Short mmCIF file of C-alpha atoms and ligand atoms in Angstrom, two decimals:
data_model
loop_
_atom_site.label_atom_id
_atom_site.label_comp_id
_atom_site.label_asym_id
_atom_site.label_seq_id
_atom_site.Cartn_x
_atom_site.Cartn_y
_atom_site.Cartn_z
CA MET M 1 -11.36 -2.29 27.16
CA LYS M 2 -9.58 -5.61 26.72
CA VAL M 3 -8.77 -5.69 23.03
CA LEU M 4 -7.33 -8.39 20.77
CA VAL M 5 -5.43 -7.02 17.77
CA THR M 6 -4.94 -9.62 15.04
CA GLY M 7 -1.90 -9.00 12.86
CA MET M 8 -0.36 -7.01 15.73
CA ALA M 9 3.21 -7.62 14.57
CA GLY M 10 2.51 -6.13 11.14
CA PHE M 11 2.93 -2.60 9.79
CA ILE M 12 -0.49 -1.18 10.63
CA GLY M 13 -1.29 -3.61 13.47
CA SER M 14 1.78 -2.54 15.44
CA HIS M 15 0.78 1.13 15.25
CA VAL M 16 -2.81 0.29 16.18
CA ALA M 17 -1.63 -1.62 19.25
CA GLU M 18 0.53 1.34 20.32
CA ALA M 19 -2.34 3.81 19.92
CA LEU M 20 -4.76 1.60 21.86
CA GLU M 21 -2.26 1.09 24.67
CA ALA M 22 -1.51 4.81 24.85
CA ALA M 23 -5.25 5.41 25.27
CA GLY M 24 -5.34 3.04 28.25
CA HIS M 25 -6.71 -0.13 26.65
CA GLU M 26 -5.42 -3.54 27.62
CA VAL M 27 -4.08 -4.93 24.35
CA SER M 28 -3.17 -8.47 23.41
CA GLY M 29 -2.14 -9.67 19.98
CA LEU M 30 -2.23 -12.64 17.67
CA ASP M 31 0.09 -12.93 14.70
CA ARG M 32 1.48 -15.64 12.44
CA ARG M 33 4.92 -14.07 12.93
CA PRO M 34 4.65 -12.77 16.47
CA ALA M 35 6.83 -10.01 17.88
CA GLY M 36 7.00 -8.32 21.26
CA GLY M 37 4.11 -9.34 23.48
CA CYS M 38 1.81 -11.00 20.98
CA GLN M 39 0.82 -14.64 20.77
CA ALA M 40 1.76 -16.87 17.86
CA GLY M 41 -1.27 -18.02 15.91
CA ASP M 42 -3.17 -17.94 12.67
CA VAL M 43 -6.71 -16.57 12.59
CA ARG M 44 -7.72 -19.69 10.64
CA ASP M 45 -6.96 -21.89 13.64
CA ALA M 46 -9.71 -22.04 16.24
CA GLU M 47 -7.38 -23.18 19.02
CA PRO M 48 -5.09 -20.11 19.38
CA LEU M 49 -8.16 -17.92 18.80
CA THR M 50 -9.99 -19.54 21.69
CA ARG M 51 -7.04 -18.82 23.95
CA SER M 52 -6.71 -15.24 22.74
CA LEU M 53 -10.40 -14.36 22.93
CA ARG M 54 -10.92 -15.27 26.59
CA GLY M 55 -12.13 -12.21 28.52
CA VAL M 56 -11.77 -9.90 25.50
CA ASP M 57 -14.26 -7.04 24.90
CA ALA M 58 -13.34 -6.24 21.31
CA VAL M 59 -11.32 -7.43 18.33
CA VAL M 60 -9.43 -5.13 15.97
CA HIS M 61 -8.87 -7.33 12.93
CA GLN M 62 -5.77 -6.28 10.97
CA ALA M 63 -4.39 -9.71 10.02
CA ALA M 64 -4.64 -10.12 6.26
CA LYS M 65 -2.79 -10.97 3.11
CA VAL M 66 -2.39 -7.55 1.44
CA GLY M 67 -1.30 -5.98 -1.81
CA LEU M 68 -1.72 -6.80 -5.47
CA GLY M 69 0.00 -10.18 -5.21
CA ALA M 70 1.79 -12.20 -7.81
CA GLY M 71 -1.24 -13.16 -9.90
CA VAL M 72 -3.90 -15.82 -10.15
CA SER M 73 -1.68 -18.31 -8.32
CA ASP M 74 -2.27 -16.18 -5.21
CA LEU M 75 -6.08 -16.55 -5.29
CA PRO M 76 -6.36 -19.51 -2.92
CA ASP M 77 -4.10 -17.87 -0.35
CA TYR M 78 -6.05 -14.56 -0.42
CA ALA M 79 -9.33 -16.43 -0.05
CA SER M 80 -7.99 -18.63 2.72
CA VAL M 81 -6.30 -15.96 4.87
CA ASN M 82 -8.71 -13.11 4.33
CA VAL M 83 -12.11 -14.74 3.85
CA TYR M 84 -11.85 -18.08 5.65
CA GLY M 85 -9.69 -16.52 8.39
CA THR M 86 -12.28 -13.81 9.06
CA ALA M 87 -15.08 -16.38 9.07
CA VAL M 88 -13.27 -18.46 11.70
CA LEU M 89 -12.56 -15.36 13.76
CA LEU M 90 -16.19 -14.17 13.68
CA ALA M 91 -17.53 -17.60 14.63
CA ALA M 92 -15.08 -17.71 17.56
CA MET M 93 -16.09 -14.16 18.62
CA ALA M 94 -19.75 -15.23 18.65
CA GLU M 95 -18.87 -18.29 20.72
CA HIS M 96 -17.00 -16.18 23.28
CA ASP M 97 -19.60 -13.42 23.28
CA VAL M 98 -17.20 -10.74 21.98
CA ARG M 99 -19.56 -8.10 20.61
CA ARG M 100 -17.33 -5.44 19.14
CA LEU M 101 -15.31 -5.56 15.93
CA VAL M 102 -13.13 -3.11 14.05
CA LEU M 103 -12.14 -4.44 10.62
CA ALA M 104 -9.32 -3.24 8.37
CA SER M 105 -10.86 -2.80 4.91
CA SER M 106 -9.53 -0.94 1.90
CA MET M 107 -10.41 1.62 -0.74
CA VAL M 108 -9.67 -1.11 -3.30
CA VAL M 109 -13.25 -2.32 -2.83
CA TYR M 110 -14.37 0.67 -4.96
CA GLY M 111 -12.23 -0.18 -7.97
CA GLU M 112 -11.93 2.99 -10.04
CA GLY M 113 -12.65 6.30 -8.28
CA ALA M 114 -15.67 8.54 -8.79
CA TYR M 115 -15.92 10.81 -11.83
CA ASP M 116 -18.37 13.43 -13.10
CA CYS M 117 -19.39 13.66 -16.73
CA PRO M 118 -20.64 17.07 -17.95
CA ALA M 119 -23.64 15.31 -19.59
CA HIS M 120 -24.26 12.25 -17.39
CA GLY M 121 -23.31 13.33 -13.91
CA ARG M 122 -21.62 10.82 -11.58
CA VAL M 123 -20.25 7.83 -13.54
CA ARG M 124 -18.03 4.84 -12.78
CA PRO M 125 -15.77 3.96 -15.72
CA GLY M 126 -14.74 0.33 -16.20
CA PRO M 127 -11.15 -0.87 -16.47
CA ARG M 128 -8.99 1.06 -18.93
CA ALA M 129 -8.17 -0.61 -22.24
CA ARG M 130 -4.63 -1.84 -22.86
CA GLU M 131 -4.55 -0.03 -26.23
CA ASP M 132 -5.36 3.31 -24.54
CA LEU M 133 -2.70 2.84 -21.88
CA ALA M 134 -0.15 1.78 -24.50
CA ARG M 135 -0.63 5.00 -26.44
CA GLY M 136 -0.48 7.16 -23.34
CA VAL M 137 -4.22 7.77 -22.92
CA PHE M 138 -4.48 7.40 -19.18
CA GLU M 139 -7.64 9.31 -18.24
CA PRO M 140 -10.79 7.16 -18.27
CA ARG M 141 -13.65 8.49 -20.40
CA CYS M 142 -17.40 8.60 -19.75
CA PRO M 143 -18.68 5.02 -20.27
CA ARG M 144 -21.86 6.47 -21.86
CA CYS M 145 -20.65 9.23 -24.17
CA GLY M 146 -16.84 9.12 -24.16
CA ALA M 147 -16.55 12.67 -22.79
CA GLU M 148 -13.66 13.83 -20.63
CA LEU M 149 -14.36 13.38 -16.94
CA THR M 150 -13.63 15.32 -13.77
CA PRO M 151 -12.42 13.12 -10.88
CA ALA M 152 -14.43 13.42 -7.66
CA ALA M 153 -13.98 12.22 -4.08
CA ILE M 154 -15.60 8.86 -3.46
CA ASP M 155 -18.00 8.32 -0.57
CA GLU M 156 -18.97 5.09 1.15
CA ASP M 157 -22.26 4.75 -0.74
CA ALA M 158 -20.47 4.31 -4.06
CA PRO M 159 -21.04 0.82 -5.47
CA ALA M 160 -18.27 -1.70 -4.90
CA ASP M 161 -16.24 -2.84 -7.90
CA PRO M 162 -13.48 -5.11 -6.62
CA ARG M 163 -11.02 -5.77 -9.42
CA ASN M 164 -8.46 -8.15 -7.93
CA ALA M 165 -8.24 -10.95 -5.40
CA TYR M 166 -7.29 -8.67 -2.55
CA ALA M 167 -10.18 -6.29 -3.23
CA THR M 168 -12.64 -9.15 -3.54
CA THR M 169 -11.57 -10.67 -0.26
CA LYS M 170 -11.69 -7.31 1.55
CA LEU M 171 -15.27 -6.84 0.36
CA ALA M 172 -16.13 -10.39 1.43
CA GLN M 173 -14.73 -9.57 4.89
CA GLU M 174 -17.07 -6.57 5.08
CA HIS M 175 -20.06 -8.73 4.14
CA LEU M 176 -19.11 -11.39 6.68
CA ALA M 177 -18.77 -8.69 9.36
CA ALA M 178 -22.23 -7.38 8.48
CA ASN M 179 -23.67 -10.94 8.72
CA TRP M 180 -21.98 -11.41 12.11
CA ALA M 181 -23.27 -8.07 13.44
CA ARG M 182 -26.83 -8.84 12.35
CA GLU M 183 -26.81 -12.32 13.83
CA THR M 184 -25.17 -11.42 17.13
CA GLY M 185 -26.36 -7.83 17.65
CA GLY M 186 -22.67 -6.85 17.83
CA THR M 187 -21.22 -3.56 16.57
CA ALA M 188 -18.84 -3.62 13.61
CA VAL M 189 -16.90 -0.86 11.88
CA ALA M 190 -15.02 -1.43 8.59
CA LEU M 191 -12.33 1.14 7.91
CA ARG M 192 -11.58 1.55 4.23
CA TYR M 193 -7.94 2.60 4.36
CA HIS M 194 -6.59 4.69 1.53
CA ASN M 195 -2.84 4.57 0.78
CA VAL M 196 -1.26 4.05 4.15
CA TYR M 197 2.40 4.96 4.66
CA GLY M 198 4.84 5.49 7.54
CA SER M 199 7.39 3.75 9.70
CA ARG M 200 7.65 -0.04 9.59
CA MET M 201 6.13 -0.20 6.09
CA PRO M 202 7.20 -3.43 4.46
CA ARG M 203 10.00 -3.02 1.97
CA ASP M 204 9.61 -3.39 -1.80
CA THR M 205 7.79 -6.68 -2.60
CA PRO M 206 5.00 -7.59 -5.05
CA TYR M 207 2.71 -6.81 -2.12
CA SER M 208 3.99 -3.28 -1.40
CA GLY M 209 2.26 0.01 -2.18
CA VAL M 210 3.96 2.82 -4.07
CA ALA M 211 5.20 4.73 -1.02
CA ALA M 212 7.21 1.71 0.16
CA VAL M 213 8.45 1.08 -3.39
CA PHE M 214 9.75 4.66 -3.73
CA ARG M 215 11.29 4.77 -0.28
CA SER M 216 13.04 1.42 -0.91
CA ALA M 217 14.36 2.71 -4.26
CA LEU M 218 15.74 5.88 -2.67
CA GLU M 219 17.43 3.86 0.05
CA ALA M 220 19.10 1.68 -2.58
CA GLY M 221 20.23 4.79 -4.50
CA ARG M 222 17.84 3.98 -7.35
CA THR M 223 15.57 6.46 -9.14
CA PRO M 224 11.89 6.20 -8.19
CA ARG M 225 10.01 5.27 -11.36
CA VAL M 226 6.69 7.11 -11.69
CA PHE M 227 4.27 5.22 -13.96
CA GLU M 228 1.81 6.68 -16.49
CA ASP M 229 2.22 10.46 -16.66
CA GLY M 230 2.54 10.81 -12.89
CA ARG M 231 -0.72 12.76 -12.63
CA GLN M 232 -2.77 9.88 -11.19
CA ARG M 233 -4.09 10.84 -7.77
CA ARG M 234 -4.22 9.02 -4.44
CA ASP M 235 -4.86 9.91 -0.83
CA PHE M 236 -1.79 9.10 1.25
CA VAL M 237 -2.75 8.72 4.87
CA HIS M 238 -0.15 8.39 7.65
CA VAL M 239 -0.16 5.15 9.63
CA ARG M 240 -0.42 7.03 12.95
CA ASP M 241 -3.64 8.63 11.69
CA VAL M 242 -4.87 5.17 10.64
CA ALA M 243 -4.11 3.95 14.16
CA ARG M 244 -6.12 6.87 15.59
CA ALA M 245 -9.02 5.97 13.30
CA ASN M 246 -8.98 2.45 14.74
CA LEU M 247 -9.01 3.87 18.27
CA ALA M 248 -11.96 6.12 17.39
CA ALA M 249 -13.83 3.18 15.82
CA LEU M 250 -13.18 1.05 18.87
CA GLU M 251 -14.42 3.68 21.29
CA THR M 252 -17.50 4.79 19.35
CA ASP M 253 -20.87 3.18 20.02
CA THR M 254 -22.00 2.67 16.44
CA CYS M 255 -25.32 1.12 15.52
CA PRO M 256 -25.59 -2.41 17.06
CA GLY M 257 -26.54 -5.20 14.67
CA SER M 258 -25.08 -3.54 11.62
CA LEU M 259 -21.80 -2.70 9.93
CA THR M 260 -20.64 0.93 9.75
CA VAL M 261 -18.30 1.59 6.81
CA CYS M 262 -15.94 4.60 6.79
CA ASN M 263 -13.18 5.84 4.50
CA VAL M 264 -9.93 6.52 6.29
CA ALA M 265 -8.07 9.15 4.29
CA SER M 266 -6.06 12.31 4.82
CA GLY M 267 -8.44 14.50 2.83
CA GLU M 268 -5.34 15.91 1.06
CA PRO M 269 -4.97 14.05 -2.26
CA HIS M 270 -1.79 14.27 -4.30
CA THR M 271 -0.52 12.92 -7.58
CA ILE M 272 1.98 10.07 -7.62
CA GLY M 273 4.44 12.47 -9.32
CA GLU M 274 4.08 14.97 -6.46
CA MET M 275 4.55 12.24 -3.89
CA ALA M 276 7.69 10.93 -5.60
CA ALA M 277 9.14 14.44 -5.87
CA ALA M 278 8.36 15.35 -2.25
CA LEU M 279 9.79 12.13 -0.88
CA ALA M 280 12.93 12.26 -3.04
CA ALA M 281 13.52 15.89 -2.01
CA GLU M 282 13.17 15.00 1.68
CA TYR M 283 15.40 11.98 1.24
CA GLY M 284 18.03 13.92 -0.67
CA GLY M 285 17.70 12.33 -4.15
CA PRO M 286 17.84 10.68 -6.63
CA GLU M 287 15.15 12.60 -8.53
CA PRO M 288 12.19 10.56 -9.77
CA VAL M 289 11.64 9.85 -13.45
CA THR M 290 8.22 9.62 -15.13
CA THR M 291 8.33 6.60 -17.40
CA GLY M 292 4.94 6.23 -19.09
CA GLU M 293 4.92 2.56 -18.02
CA TYR M 294 1.56 1.24 -16.90
CA ARG M 295 0.09 -1.69 -14.99
CA LEU M 296 -3.11 -3.04 -16.47
CA GLY M 297 -4.88 -3.44 -13.15
CA ASP M 298 -4.18 0.08 -11.84
CA VAL M 299 -6.98 2.57 -11.40
CA ARG M 300 -6.36 6.16 -12.45
CA HIS M 301 -7.58 8.31 -9.56
CA ILE M 302 -9.02 7.28 -6.25
CA VAL M 303 -9.53 9.89 -3.56
CA ALA M 304 -12.04 10.00 -0.76
CA THR M 305 -14.34 12.14 1.30
CA SER M 306 -13.62 11.75 4.99
CA ASP M 307 -16.94 13.23 6.13
CA ARG M 308 -18.47 10.01 7.40
CA ALA M 309 -15.48 9.14 9.58
CA ALA M 310 -15.64 12.67 11.00
CA ARG M 311 -19.38 12.48 11.62
CA ASP M 312 -19.74 8.90 12.84
CA LEU M 313 -16.39 8.32 14.54
CA GLY M 314 -15.20 11.85 15.31
CA PHE M 315 -12.02 11.08 13.32
CA ARG M 316 -10.04 13.43 11.12
CA ALA M 317 -6.47 12.88 9.98
CA GLU M 318 -3.93 15.21 11.60
CA ILE M 319 -0.68 14.51 9.76
CA GLY M 320 -0.45 16.61 6.59
CA PHE M 321 1.36 15.61 3.38
CA ALA M 322 4.53 17.69 3.90
CA GLU M 323 4.98 16.52 7.48
CA GLY M 324 4.20 12.93 6.47
CA MET M 325 6.76 12.88 3.64
CA ARG M 326 9.41 14.32 5.99
CA ASP M 327 8.63 11.51 8.38
CA LEU M 328 8.64 8.80 5.68
CA ALA M 329 12.06 9.90 4.42
CA VAL M 330 13.64 9.00 7.75
CA ALA M 331 11.27 6.29 8.98
CA PRO M 332 12.65 2.79 9.55
CA LEU M 333 11.03 0.31 7.15
CA GLY M 334 9.77 -3.10 8.28
C1 UD1 H 401 -2.60 0.37 -2.92
C2 UD1 H 401 -2.43 -1.10 -2.68
C3 UD1 H 401 -3.75 -1.71 -2.31
C4 UD1 H 401 -4.26 -1.00 -1.09
C5 UD1 H 401 -4.40 0.47 -1.38
C6 UD1 H 401 -4.85 1.23 -0.17
C7 UD1 H 401 -0.76 -2.53 -3.65
C8 UD1 H 401 -0.12 -3.05 -4.87
N1 UD1 H 401 -1.84 -1.76 -3.82
O1 UD1 H 401 -3.37 0.52 -4.10
O2 UD1 H 401 -3.62 -3.07 -2.07
O3 UD1 H 401 -5.49 -1.50 -0.70
O4 UD1 H 401 -3.17 0.98 -1.82
O5 UD1 H 401 -3.87 1.24 0.81
O6 UD1 H 401 -0.33 -2.79 -2.56
N2 UD1 H 401 3.25 3.35 -9.15
C9 UD1 H 401 4.35 3.99 -9.68
N3 UD1 H 401 5.59 3.44 -9.55
C10 UD1 H 401 5.79 2.26 -8.88
C11 UD1 H 401 4.67 1.60 -8.32
C12 UD1 H 401 3.42 2.17 -8.48
O7 UD1 H 401 4.21 5.05 -10.28
O8 UD1 H 401 6.94 1.82 -8.78
C13 UD1 H 401 1.93 3.97 -9.30
C14 UD1 H 401 0.89 3.00 -9.82
O9 UD1 H 401 0.90 2.91 -11.20
C15 UD1 H 401 -0.40 3.65 -9.29
C16 UD1 H 401 0.06 4.33 -7.99
O10 UD1 H 401 1.45 4.41 -8.05
O11 UD1 H 401 -0.84 4.61 -10.17
C17 UD1 H 401 -0.36 3.59 -6.74
O12 UD1 H 401 0.15 2.30 -6.80
P1 UD1 H 401 0.02 1.25 -5.59
O13 UD1 H 401 0.36 1.89 -4.29
O14 UD1 H 401 0.76 0.04 -5.95
O15 UD1 H 401 -1.51 0.80 -5.67
P2 UD1 H 401 -2.90 1.48 -5.28
O16 UD1 H 401 -3.77 1.27 -6.45
O17 UD1 H 401 -2.81 2.87 -4.81
#
């Protein structure tokens, strides 16, 4: 296929482009900060899009403003790049009769992970209270009875609960993609990435995830600082697996006229403390410290089932945690 990858010069986009090319696709790219073989352009501008979309069979849309950001001052930029940019892209795709879309989404659309209450079954706790976090009570409680909860893997049917600008705009992108698919009869797949890590990760910025923060600290000879009690769980998925998931989504004939949503996760969740320890050991120190600090917007546990990606896209992650941490310790950062 002839495929346009937006955000091709970025961390995930560059790996996606490599995976698509290796599988024999003809890849072109569009990026605000272009590198090697991709065109300069912003998805919000119809003109470079028109040039880039000519003769294209599919778009893999990775261009986005990511991360937690610097606060409310970032809202307009998130909305502009992620929501308006996707709207312009989809309109241009319709105009050029491009009928296939793969969209980079995120597990942040879920908000807090899934939990089971012994009395009330599956529950979704709201944001944790500052007073609880301040006194070291990190585990969310049952919103109905206050009982202790058991974390569970989240599936794609869980209700969305976007809790920051990035999450809200990722969910809006999914809805726009569903609108586009319905109106055009096109096929669209949204991949809800869990915590992606690997070579060319951006260094430590307000927009970086924890794996990049720890790796940057180690490189600078600083101690990785593990927040809360270090027992919060995430699913760290290697960027080469994420690239393979994009390839699988591109090549699968999903249901035309609707959006297919899949988690992209390793299926091997770990605590942040375990991740810090494994990475520091592979890097050769310094040892992480668990600080009890907290960030008000953080969720406690978010881990996923990967069954739908396996069933609908034939995708399962291949790079395990130990191998991935070995790789991250030596990987060049972006
Ligand atoms: C991250 C991203 C989110 C993305 C998602 C999936 C950020 C800020 N968040 O969410 O945008 O959609 O992955 O890829 O980019 N922590 C520490 N020490 C630190 C920094 C963080 O212990 O120095 C802890 C946090 O308290 C949290 C965990 O690590 O418990 C994960 O943090 P982070 O990677 O920033 O955010 P996620 O919620 O996983």
